[in-house]
Coordinates of C-alpha atoms and ligand atoms in Angstrom, one line a residue:
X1 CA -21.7 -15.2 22.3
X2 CA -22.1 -18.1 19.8
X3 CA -21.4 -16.8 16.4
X4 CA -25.0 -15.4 15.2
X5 CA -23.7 -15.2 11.6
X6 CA -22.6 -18.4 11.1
X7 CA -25.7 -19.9 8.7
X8 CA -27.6 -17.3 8.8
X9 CA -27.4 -15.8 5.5
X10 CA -31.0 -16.5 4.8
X11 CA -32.8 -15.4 8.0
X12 CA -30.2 -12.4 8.2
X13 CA -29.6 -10.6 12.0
X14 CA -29.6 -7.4 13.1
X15 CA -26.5 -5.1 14.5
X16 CA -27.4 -2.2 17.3
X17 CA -24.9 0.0 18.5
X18 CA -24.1 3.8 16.8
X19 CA -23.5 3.0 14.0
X20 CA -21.1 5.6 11.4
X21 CA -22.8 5.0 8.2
X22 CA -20.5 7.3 5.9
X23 CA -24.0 7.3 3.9
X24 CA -24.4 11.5 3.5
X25 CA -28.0 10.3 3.1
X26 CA -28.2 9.1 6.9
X27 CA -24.8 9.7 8.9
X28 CA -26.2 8.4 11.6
X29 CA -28.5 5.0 12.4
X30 CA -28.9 3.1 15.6
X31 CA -29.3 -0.5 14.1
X32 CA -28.9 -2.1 10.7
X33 CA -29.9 -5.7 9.3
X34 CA -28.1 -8.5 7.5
X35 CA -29.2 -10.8 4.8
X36 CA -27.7 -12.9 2.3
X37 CA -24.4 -10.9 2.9
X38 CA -25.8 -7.3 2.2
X39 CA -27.0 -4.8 4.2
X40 CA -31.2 -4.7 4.3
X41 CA -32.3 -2.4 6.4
X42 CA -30.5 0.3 7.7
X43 CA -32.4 3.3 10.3
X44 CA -33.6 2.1 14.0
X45 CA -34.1 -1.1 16.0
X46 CA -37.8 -1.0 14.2
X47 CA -36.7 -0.7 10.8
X48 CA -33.9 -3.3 11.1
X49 CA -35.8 -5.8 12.7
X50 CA -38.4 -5.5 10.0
X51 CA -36.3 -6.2 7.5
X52 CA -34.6 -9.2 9.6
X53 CA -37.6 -10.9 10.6
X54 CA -39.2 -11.0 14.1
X55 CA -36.8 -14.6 15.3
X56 CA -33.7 -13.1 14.3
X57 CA -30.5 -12.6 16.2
X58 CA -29.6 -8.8 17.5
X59 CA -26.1 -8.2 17.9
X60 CA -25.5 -5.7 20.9
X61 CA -23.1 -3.8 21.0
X62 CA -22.1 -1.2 24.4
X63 CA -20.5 1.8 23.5
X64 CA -17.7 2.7 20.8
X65 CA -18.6 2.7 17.0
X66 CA -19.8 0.4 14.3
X67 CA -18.0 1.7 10.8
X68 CA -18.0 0.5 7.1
X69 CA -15.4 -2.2 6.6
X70 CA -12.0 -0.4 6.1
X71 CA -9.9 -0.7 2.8
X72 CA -7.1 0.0 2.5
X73 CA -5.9 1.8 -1.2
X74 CA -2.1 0.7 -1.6
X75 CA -1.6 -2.2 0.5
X76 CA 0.7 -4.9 -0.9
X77 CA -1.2 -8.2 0.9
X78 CA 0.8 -10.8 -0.4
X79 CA 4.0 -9.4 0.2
X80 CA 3.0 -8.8 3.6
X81 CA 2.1 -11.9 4.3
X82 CA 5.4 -13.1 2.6
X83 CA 7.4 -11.0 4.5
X84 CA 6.8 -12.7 7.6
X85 CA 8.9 -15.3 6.0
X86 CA 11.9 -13.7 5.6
X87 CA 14.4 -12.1 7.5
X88 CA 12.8 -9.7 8.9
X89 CA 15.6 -6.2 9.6
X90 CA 12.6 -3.8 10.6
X91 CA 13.9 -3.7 14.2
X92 CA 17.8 -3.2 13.1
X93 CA 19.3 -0.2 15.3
X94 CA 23.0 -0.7 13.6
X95 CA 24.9 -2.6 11.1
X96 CA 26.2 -5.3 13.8
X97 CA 22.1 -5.8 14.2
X98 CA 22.1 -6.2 10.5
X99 CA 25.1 -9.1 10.5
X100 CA 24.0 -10.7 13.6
X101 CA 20.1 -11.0 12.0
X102 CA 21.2 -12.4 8.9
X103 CA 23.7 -14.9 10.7
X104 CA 20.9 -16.3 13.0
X105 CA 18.7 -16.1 10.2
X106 CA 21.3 -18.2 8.5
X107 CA 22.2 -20.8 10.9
X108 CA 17.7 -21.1 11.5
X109 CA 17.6 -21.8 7.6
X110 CA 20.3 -24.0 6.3
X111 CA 18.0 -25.3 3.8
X112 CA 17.4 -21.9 2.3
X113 CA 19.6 -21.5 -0.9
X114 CA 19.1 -17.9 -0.7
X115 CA 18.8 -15.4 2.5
X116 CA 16.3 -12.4 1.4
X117 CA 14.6 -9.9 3.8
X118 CA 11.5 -8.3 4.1
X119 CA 11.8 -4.6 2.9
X120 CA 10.6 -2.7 6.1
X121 CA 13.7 -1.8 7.4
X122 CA 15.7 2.0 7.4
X123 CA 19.7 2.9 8.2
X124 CA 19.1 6.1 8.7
X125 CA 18.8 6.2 12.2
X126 CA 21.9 4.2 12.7
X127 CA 25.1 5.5 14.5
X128 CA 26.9 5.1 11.2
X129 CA 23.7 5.9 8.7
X130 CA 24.7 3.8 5.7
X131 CA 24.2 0.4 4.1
X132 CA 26.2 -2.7 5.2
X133 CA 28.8 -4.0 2.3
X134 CA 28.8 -6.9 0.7
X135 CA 32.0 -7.9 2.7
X136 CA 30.1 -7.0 6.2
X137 CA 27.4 -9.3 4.9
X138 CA 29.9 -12.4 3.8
X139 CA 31.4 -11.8 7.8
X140 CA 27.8 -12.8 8.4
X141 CA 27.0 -15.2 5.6
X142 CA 29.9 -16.5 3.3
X143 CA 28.7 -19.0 1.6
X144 CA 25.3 -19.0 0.3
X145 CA 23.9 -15.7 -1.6
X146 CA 22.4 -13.2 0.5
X147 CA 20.1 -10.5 -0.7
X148 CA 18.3 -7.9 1.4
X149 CA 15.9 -5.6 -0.1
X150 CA 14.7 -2.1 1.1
X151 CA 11.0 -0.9 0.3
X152 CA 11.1 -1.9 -3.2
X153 CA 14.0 0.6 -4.2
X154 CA 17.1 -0.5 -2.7
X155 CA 19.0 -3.9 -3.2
X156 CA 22.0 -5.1 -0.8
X157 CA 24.1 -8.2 -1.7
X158 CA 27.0 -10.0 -0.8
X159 CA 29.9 -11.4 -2.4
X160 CA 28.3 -15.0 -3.1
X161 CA 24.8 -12.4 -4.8
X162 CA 27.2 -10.1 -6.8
X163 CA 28.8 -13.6 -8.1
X164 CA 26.2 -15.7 -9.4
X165 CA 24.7 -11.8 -10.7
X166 CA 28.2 -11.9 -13.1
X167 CA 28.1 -8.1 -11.3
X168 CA 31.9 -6.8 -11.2
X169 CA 33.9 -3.8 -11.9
X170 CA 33.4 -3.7 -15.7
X171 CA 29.7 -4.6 -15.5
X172 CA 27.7 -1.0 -16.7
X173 CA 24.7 0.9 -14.7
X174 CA 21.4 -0.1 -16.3
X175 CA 19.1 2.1 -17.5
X176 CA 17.4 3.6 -14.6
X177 CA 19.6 1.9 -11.9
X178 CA 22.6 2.2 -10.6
X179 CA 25.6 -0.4 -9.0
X180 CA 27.2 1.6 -6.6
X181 CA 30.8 1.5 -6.6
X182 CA 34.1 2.0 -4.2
X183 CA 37.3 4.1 -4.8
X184 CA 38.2 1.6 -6.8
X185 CA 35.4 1.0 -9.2
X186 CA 34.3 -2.2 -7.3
X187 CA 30.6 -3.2 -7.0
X188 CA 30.1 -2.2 -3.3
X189 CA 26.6 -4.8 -3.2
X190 CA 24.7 -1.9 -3.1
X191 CA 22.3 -1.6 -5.8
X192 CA 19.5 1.2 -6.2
X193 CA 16.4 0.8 -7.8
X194 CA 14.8 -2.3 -9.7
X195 CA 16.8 -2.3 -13.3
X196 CA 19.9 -2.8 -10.9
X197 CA 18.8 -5.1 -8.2
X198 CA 16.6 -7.2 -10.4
X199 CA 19.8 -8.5 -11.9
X200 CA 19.8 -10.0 -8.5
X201 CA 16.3 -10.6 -7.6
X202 CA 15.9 -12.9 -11.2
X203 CA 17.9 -15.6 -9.5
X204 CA 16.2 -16.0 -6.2
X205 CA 14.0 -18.8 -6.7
X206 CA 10.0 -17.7 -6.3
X207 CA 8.5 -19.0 -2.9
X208 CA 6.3 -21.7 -4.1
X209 CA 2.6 -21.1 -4.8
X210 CA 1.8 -23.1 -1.5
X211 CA 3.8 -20.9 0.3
X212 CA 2.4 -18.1 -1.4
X213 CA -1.1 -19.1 -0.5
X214 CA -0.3 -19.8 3.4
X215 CA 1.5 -16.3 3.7
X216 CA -2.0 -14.8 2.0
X217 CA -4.3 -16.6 4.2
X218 CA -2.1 -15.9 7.4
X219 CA -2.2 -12.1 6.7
X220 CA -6.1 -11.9 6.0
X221 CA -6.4 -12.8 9.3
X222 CA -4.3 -10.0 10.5
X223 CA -5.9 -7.5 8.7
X224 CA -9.4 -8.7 9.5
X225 CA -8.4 -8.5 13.1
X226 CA -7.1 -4.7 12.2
X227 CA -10.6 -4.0 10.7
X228 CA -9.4 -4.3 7.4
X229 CA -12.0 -5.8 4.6
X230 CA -10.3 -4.5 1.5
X231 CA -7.0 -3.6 -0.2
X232 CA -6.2 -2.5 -3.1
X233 CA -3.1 -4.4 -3.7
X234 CA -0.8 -2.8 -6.5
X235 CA 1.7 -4.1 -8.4
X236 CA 1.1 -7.7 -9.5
X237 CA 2.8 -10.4 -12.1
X238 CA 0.3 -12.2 -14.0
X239 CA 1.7 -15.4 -11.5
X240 CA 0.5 -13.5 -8.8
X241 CA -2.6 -13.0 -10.0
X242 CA -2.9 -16.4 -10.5
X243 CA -2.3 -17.2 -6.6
X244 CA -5.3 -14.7 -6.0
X245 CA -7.5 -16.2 -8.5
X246 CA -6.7 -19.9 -7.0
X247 CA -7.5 -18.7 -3.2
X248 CA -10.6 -17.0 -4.7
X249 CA -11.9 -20.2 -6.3
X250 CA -11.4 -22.0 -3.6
X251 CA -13.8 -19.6 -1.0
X252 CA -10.4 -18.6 1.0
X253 CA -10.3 -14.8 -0.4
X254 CA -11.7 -12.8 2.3
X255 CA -10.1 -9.8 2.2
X256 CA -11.5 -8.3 -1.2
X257 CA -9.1 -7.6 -3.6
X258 CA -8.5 -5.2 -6.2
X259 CA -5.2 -6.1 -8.0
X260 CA -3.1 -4.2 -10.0
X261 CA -1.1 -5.5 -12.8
X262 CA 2.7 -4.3 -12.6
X263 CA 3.8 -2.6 -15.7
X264 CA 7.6 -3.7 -15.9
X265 CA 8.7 -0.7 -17.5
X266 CA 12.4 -2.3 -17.6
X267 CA 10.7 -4.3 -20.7
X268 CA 11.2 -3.0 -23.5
X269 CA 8.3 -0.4 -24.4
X270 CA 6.5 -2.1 -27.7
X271 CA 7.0 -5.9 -26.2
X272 CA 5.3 -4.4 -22.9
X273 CA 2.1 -2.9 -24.6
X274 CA 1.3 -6.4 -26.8
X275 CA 1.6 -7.8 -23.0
X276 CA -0.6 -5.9 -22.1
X277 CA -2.9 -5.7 -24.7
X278 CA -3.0 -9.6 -25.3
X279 CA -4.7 -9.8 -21.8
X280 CA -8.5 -9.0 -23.5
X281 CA -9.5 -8.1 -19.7
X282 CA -9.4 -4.5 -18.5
X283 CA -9.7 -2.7 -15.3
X284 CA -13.4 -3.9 -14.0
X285 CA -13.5 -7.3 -14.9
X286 CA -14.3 -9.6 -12.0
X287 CA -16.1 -9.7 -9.0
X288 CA -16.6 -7.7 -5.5
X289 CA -14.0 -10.2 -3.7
X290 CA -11.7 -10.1 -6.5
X291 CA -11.1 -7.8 -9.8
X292 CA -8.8 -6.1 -11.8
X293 CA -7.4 -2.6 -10.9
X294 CA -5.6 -0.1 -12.9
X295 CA -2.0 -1.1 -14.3
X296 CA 0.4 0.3 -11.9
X297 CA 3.6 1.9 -13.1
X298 CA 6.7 3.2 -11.1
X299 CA 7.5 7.1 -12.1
X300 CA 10.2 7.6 -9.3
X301 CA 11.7 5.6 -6.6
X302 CA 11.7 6.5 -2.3
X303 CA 11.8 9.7 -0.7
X304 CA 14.5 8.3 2.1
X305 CA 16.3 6.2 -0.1
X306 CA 17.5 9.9 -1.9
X307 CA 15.9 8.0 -5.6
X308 CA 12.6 10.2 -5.3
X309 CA 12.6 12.4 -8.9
X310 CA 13.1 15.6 -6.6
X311 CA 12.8 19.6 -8.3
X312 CA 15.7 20.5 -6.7
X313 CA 19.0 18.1 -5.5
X314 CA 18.1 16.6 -1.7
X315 CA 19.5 19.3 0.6
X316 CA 21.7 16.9 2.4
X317 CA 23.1 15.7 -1.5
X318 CA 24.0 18.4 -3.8
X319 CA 24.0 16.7 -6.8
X320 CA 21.3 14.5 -6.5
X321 CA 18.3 14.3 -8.0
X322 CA 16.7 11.1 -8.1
X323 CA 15.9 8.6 -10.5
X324 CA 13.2 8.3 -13.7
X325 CA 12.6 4.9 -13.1
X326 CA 10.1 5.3 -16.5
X327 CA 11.3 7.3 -19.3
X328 CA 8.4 9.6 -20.1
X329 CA 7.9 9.0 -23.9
X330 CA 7.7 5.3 -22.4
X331 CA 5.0 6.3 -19.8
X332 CA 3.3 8.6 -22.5
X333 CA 3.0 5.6 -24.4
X334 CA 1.5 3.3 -21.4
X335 CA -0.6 5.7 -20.3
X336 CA -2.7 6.5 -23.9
X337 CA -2.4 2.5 -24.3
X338 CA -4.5 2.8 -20.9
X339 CA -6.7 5.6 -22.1
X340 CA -7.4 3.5 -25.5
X341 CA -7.8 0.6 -24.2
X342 CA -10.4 1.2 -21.2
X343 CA -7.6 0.4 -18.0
X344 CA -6.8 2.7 -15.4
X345 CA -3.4 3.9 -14.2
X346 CA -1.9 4.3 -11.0
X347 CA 1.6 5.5 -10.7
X348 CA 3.9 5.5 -7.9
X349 CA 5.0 9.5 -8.3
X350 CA 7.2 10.4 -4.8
X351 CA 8.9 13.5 -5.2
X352 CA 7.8 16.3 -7.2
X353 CA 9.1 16.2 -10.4
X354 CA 7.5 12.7 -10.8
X355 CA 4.6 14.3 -10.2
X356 CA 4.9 17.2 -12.4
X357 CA 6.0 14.8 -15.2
X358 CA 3.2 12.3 -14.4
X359 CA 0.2 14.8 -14.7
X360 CA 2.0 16.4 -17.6
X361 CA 1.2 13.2 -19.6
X362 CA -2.1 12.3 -18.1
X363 CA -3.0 16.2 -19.5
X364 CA -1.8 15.5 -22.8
X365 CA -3.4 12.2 -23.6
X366 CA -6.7 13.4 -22.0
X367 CA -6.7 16.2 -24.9
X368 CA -7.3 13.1 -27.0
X369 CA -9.1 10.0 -25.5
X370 CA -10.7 11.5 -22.2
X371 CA -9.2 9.6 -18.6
X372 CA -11.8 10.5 -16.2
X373 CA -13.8 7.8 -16.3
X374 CA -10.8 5.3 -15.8
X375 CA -9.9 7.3 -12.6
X376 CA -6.3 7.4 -12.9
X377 CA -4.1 7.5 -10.0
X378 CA -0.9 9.2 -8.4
X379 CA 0.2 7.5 -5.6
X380 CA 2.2 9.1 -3.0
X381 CA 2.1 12.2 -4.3
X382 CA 4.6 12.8 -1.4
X383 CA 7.3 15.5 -1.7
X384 CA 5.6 18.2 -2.4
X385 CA 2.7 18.3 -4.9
X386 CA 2.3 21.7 -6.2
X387 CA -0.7 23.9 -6.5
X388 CA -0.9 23.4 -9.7
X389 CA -0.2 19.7 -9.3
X390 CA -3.6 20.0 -7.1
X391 CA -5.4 21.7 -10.0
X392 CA -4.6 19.8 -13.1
X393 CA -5.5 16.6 -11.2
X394 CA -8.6 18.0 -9.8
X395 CA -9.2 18.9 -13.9
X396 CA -8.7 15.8 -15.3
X397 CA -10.3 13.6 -12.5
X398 CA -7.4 12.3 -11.3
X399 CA -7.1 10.5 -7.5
X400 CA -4.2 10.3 -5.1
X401 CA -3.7 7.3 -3.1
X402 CA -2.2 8.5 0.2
X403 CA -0.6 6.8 3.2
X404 CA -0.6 8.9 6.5
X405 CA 1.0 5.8 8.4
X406 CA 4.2 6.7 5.8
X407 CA 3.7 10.1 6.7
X408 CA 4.1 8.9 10.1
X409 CA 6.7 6.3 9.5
X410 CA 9.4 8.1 8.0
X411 CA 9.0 11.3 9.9
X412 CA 12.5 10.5 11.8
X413 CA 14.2 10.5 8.8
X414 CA 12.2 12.8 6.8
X415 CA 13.0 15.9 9.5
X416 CA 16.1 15.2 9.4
X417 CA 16.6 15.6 6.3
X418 CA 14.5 18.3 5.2
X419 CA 13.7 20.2 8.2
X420 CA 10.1 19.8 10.1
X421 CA 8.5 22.7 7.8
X422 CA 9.2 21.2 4.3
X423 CA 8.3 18.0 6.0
X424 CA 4.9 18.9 7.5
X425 CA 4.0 19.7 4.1
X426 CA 4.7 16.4 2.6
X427 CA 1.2 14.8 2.4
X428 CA -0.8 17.6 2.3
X429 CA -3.9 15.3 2.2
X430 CA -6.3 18.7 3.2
X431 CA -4.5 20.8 0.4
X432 CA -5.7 17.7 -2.2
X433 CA -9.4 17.5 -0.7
X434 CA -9.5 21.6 -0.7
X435 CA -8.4 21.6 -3.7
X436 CA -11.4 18.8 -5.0
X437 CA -9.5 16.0 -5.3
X438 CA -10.4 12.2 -4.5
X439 CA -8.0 11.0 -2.0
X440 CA -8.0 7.2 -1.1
X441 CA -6.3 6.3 2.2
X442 CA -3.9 3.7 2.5
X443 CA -0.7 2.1 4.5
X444 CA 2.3 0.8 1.3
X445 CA 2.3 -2.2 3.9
X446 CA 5.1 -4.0 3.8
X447 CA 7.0 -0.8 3.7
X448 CA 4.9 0.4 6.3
X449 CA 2.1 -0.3 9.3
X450 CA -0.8 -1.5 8.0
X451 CA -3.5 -1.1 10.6
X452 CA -6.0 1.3 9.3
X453 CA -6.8 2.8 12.3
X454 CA -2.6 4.3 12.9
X455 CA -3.3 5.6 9.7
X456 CA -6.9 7.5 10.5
X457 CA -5.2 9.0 13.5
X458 CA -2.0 10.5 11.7
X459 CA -4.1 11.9 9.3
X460 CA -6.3 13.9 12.0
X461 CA -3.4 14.6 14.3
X462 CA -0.3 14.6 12.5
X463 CA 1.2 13.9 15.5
X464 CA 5.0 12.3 15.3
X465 CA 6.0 10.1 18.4
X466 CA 9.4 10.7 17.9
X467 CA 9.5 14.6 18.1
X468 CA 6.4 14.3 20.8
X469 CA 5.0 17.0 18.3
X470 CA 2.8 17.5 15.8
X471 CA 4.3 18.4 12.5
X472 CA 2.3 20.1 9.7
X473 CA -1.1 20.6 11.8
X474 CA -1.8 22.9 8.8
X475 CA -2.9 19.7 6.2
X476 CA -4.6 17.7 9.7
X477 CA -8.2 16.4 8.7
X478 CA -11.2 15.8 11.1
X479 CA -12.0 12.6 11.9
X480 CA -15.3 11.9 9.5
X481 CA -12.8 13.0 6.7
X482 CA -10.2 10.7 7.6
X483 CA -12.7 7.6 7.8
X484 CA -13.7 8.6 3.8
X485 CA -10.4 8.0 2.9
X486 CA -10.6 4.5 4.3
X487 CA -14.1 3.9 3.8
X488 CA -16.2 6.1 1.0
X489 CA -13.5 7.2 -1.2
X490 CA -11.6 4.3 -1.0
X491 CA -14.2 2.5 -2.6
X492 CA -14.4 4.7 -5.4
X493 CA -10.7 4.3 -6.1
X494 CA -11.2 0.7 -6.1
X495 CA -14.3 0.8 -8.6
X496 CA -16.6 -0.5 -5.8
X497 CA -18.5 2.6 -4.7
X498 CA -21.4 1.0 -5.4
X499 CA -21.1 -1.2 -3.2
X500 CA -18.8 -0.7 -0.7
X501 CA -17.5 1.9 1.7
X502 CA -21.0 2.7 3.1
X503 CA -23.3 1.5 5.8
X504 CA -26.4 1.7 3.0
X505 CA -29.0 -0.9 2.1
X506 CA -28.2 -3.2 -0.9
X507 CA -24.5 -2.7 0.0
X508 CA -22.4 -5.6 0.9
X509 CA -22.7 -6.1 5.0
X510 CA -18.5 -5.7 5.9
X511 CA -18.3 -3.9 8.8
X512 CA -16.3 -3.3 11.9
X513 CA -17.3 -2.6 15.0
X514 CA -14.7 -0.2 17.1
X515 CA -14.3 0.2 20.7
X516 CA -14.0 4.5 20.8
X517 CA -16.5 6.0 17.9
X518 CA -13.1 7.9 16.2
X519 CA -15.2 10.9 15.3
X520 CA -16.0 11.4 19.5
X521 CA -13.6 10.2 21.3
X522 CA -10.1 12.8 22.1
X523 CA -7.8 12.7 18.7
X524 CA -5.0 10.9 20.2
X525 CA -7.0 8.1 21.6
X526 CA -8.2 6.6 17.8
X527 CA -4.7 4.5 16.9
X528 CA -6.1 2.8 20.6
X529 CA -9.2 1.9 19.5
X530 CA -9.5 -2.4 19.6
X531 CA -11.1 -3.7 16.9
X532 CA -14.2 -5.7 17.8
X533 CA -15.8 -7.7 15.2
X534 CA -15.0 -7.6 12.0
X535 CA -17.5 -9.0 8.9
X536 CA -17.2 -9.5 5.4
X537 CA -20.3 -9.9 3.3
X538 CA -22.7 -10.5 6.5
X539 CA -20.0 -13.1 7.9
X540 CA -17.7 -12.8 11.1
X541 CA -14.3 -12.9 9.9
X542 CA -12.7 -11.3 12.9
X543 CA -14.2 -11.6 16.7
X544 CA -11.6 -10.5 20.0
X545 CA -11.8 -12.3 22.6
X546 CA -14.8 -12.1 24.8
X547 CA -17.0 -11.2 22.0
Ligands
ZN1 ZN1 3.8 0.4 -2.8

């Protein structure tokens, strides 16, 4: 089949197939029509060819599913694409696989004045479940620095690192990290959580904005192939932004983009809030490929990395109870800035004092300048949101931004650690909908999978490869529920509901077409489902072979 979108936006063409609208209006249509990148007509064959004009192109499509174009609510896209180059540790089984990666990464790269990794990588399952040293790292790497990061919360460094750092014996914790130390009070080259490993990360020279552009473009084309149109991609410098804005200008932005400026709450609190109040712009400004988010702001750190602000010490760590990455007066602060000031919030809350703390403030600066028009977010909400939790957010209008494919993900370590009861209740994503709150759905890619489609099927089936079992069948969600989170209420979470998410006319034309309709076919069988075709605003960004 020649491309029949390709320029066609005036003359439009016209899909048939069964087509999922998530419309509540009309579930179901057997066609819908195309022009000038929106959706025209949407009902039968008829209706869509009316619309399309009597010469113009019908897409046919034999069995499976035609579904809104998926978006993804807590995807970081750039550093996705980034992380496929750098050392990449995800497949790591032991420490020797750690040494012998970063050696071979070393001797590919001897132009690279720093080693870093990509943070998708775990220790727990390893015969010996703990981080390498900065001496196991200079047996593999002695002379030039070497830093590996783990999902955003966890540095490790080797000698030549903790050097040009100035990091040594008498050097103090930071506020809200922590250098972990031997017997002998040295610096062991582990470093948890940002105020600690940024000492670090500072010195590693920024990849440069070419290479940040490639490693975007690459990736859309990965997540258009994975039937992904949207992300909301959290967490952003203003430079960042800036690499978005350029790809944007230039017509190369396909994957529509709602970023999220990082709050670095490391900064000090007053400095921060002129920051961010010198921008002008606020959460809404821009356009349906790209626009400005909420600000995002980090509460807690990782639920396997032991920094998640827990209620009670990890069960396998007596004393331990997490980290406050944010101090809360400095987060009250943020978040009525926010409130004022007509920008949303999302905050990364894991465990569930985070999240106790985090609605805590959202209640008391809603008593005084109203949040629920600026949707504010939790995301994670992982370990274990409370019914309360589910109350006050469903009170104050406040979403959760989800990601079954963690779920999924860290379930091998997650069991372990807190038995497969407490765990099944860890995303309780039915508990939050019950309960009458919005729930976006989503993958934390790099950290984890980002294909849309893993996700949709964890959250029906809850089913964990690992164990061969399902675990916590009590929060599973049917299919049609599970495609909102990706589609519908996804789009409200990114402010785009009206025009996004839904198979309707006057809404922009991305959609995907599957090849199982998830809502039909046997539970298990959705992660299998191929995507198709793939369109963004009426155009083919995605087609597999032999269609
Ligand atoms: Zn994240």
């Amino acid at each position: 089949m020649t491309d029949p979108t390709a320029g066609m936006d005036a003359r439009g063409y016209v899909v048939r197939g069964n087509v999922i609208t998530m419309d509540p209006r009309r579930p179901r249509a057997e066609a819908f029509a195309v022009r000038d990148g929106r959706f025209a007509a949407v009902g039968s064959v008829e209706e869509a060819r009316a619309q399309a004009g009597p010469r113009a192109r019908v897409i046919e499509l034999d069995g499976g599913a035609v579904v809104p174009g998926l978006i993804d609510t807590h995807n970081h896209m750039l550093a996705t694409g980034l992380q496929r180059r750098v050392i990449d540790l995800s497949e790591c089984q032991s420490i020797a696989d750690i040494q012998r990666t970063v050696r071979e990464f070393a001797e590919r790269t001897p132009e690279a004045a720093w080693l870093t990794s990509g943070k998708g990588w775990q220790i727990e399952t390893f015969p010996e479940p703990r981080y390498p040293t900065r001496y196991e790292l200079d047996a593999a790497c002695p002379d030039r620095p070497v830093y590996l990061n783990r999902g955003g919360h966890i540095g490790v460094v080797n000698s030549v690192a903790l050097a040009r750092a100035g990091i040594g014996r008498d050097t103090p914790d930071p506020d809200g990290g922590r250098i972990v130390r031997d017997g002998n009070g040295e610096p062991t080259g582990v470093l948890l959580e940002p105020p600690a490993f940024n000492l670090v990360e500072r010195l590693v020279p920024a990849p440069s904005r070419e290479e940040r552009k490639a490693a975007l473009r690459d990736i859309q084309r990965a997540y258009h192939a994975a039937g992904l149109c949207g992300v909301i991609e959290p967490g952003l410098t203003p430079d960042d932004l800036s690499i978005y804005q350029e790809l944007w200008q230039s017509g190369e932005l396909s994957v529509r983009t709602v970023a999220m400026p990082l709050a670095q709450t490391d900064d000090d609190p007053e400095r921060l809030l002129a920051k961010l109040g010198a921008w002008g712009v606020r959460t809404g400004f821009g356009d349906s490929t790209l626009k400005l988010g909420g600000i995002k702001v980090f509460m807690d750190g990782g639920a396997s990395l032991g920094t998640a602000l827990m209620r009670e010490p990890f069960p396998d760590e007596r004393c331990n109870c997490g980290i406050q990455v944010t101090h809360t007066d400095t987060f009250h602060r943020i978040a009525e800035f926010c409130a004022v000031h007509g920008w949303s919030l999302g905050v990364h809350a894991v465990g569930g004092k985070a999240i106790d703390i985090t609605l805590a403030v959202f209640a008391e600066v809603d008593a005084r300048h109203p949040i629920r028009d600026l949707r504010f977010s939790i995301i994670h909400a992982y370990l274990w949101p409370s019914e309360d939790n589910i109350r006050t957010a469903r009170r104050l209008g406040v979403a959760v931004a989800t990601q079954p494919t963690m779920q999924y993900n860290f379930a091998p370590i997650l069991v372990k650690r807190f038995g497969p009861e407490a765990f099944g209740r860890a995303t309780p994503i039915r508990s939050w909908l019950e309960g009458g709150v919005v729930v976006g759905g989503g993958s934390d890619s790099p950290v984890n999978p980002y294909p849309p489609l893993l996700g949709l099927w964890h959250a029906v089936t809850r089913h964990v490869d690992e164990f061969a079992r399902v675990i916590g069948p009590q929060e599973a969600i049917a299919p049609e529920v599970a495609l909102a989170l990706y589609t519908r209420d996804a789009a409200w979470l990114a402010f785009s509901e009206n025009e996004r998410g839904m198979i309707r006319p006057g809404m922009l034309a991305d959609w995907v077409a599957l090849s199982l309709d998830p809502t039909a076919c046997a539970p298990m069988a959705i992660r299998d489902a191929a995507v198709h075709l793939t369109a963004v605003g009426g155009h083919l960004v995605h087609r597999a072979p032999g269609y």
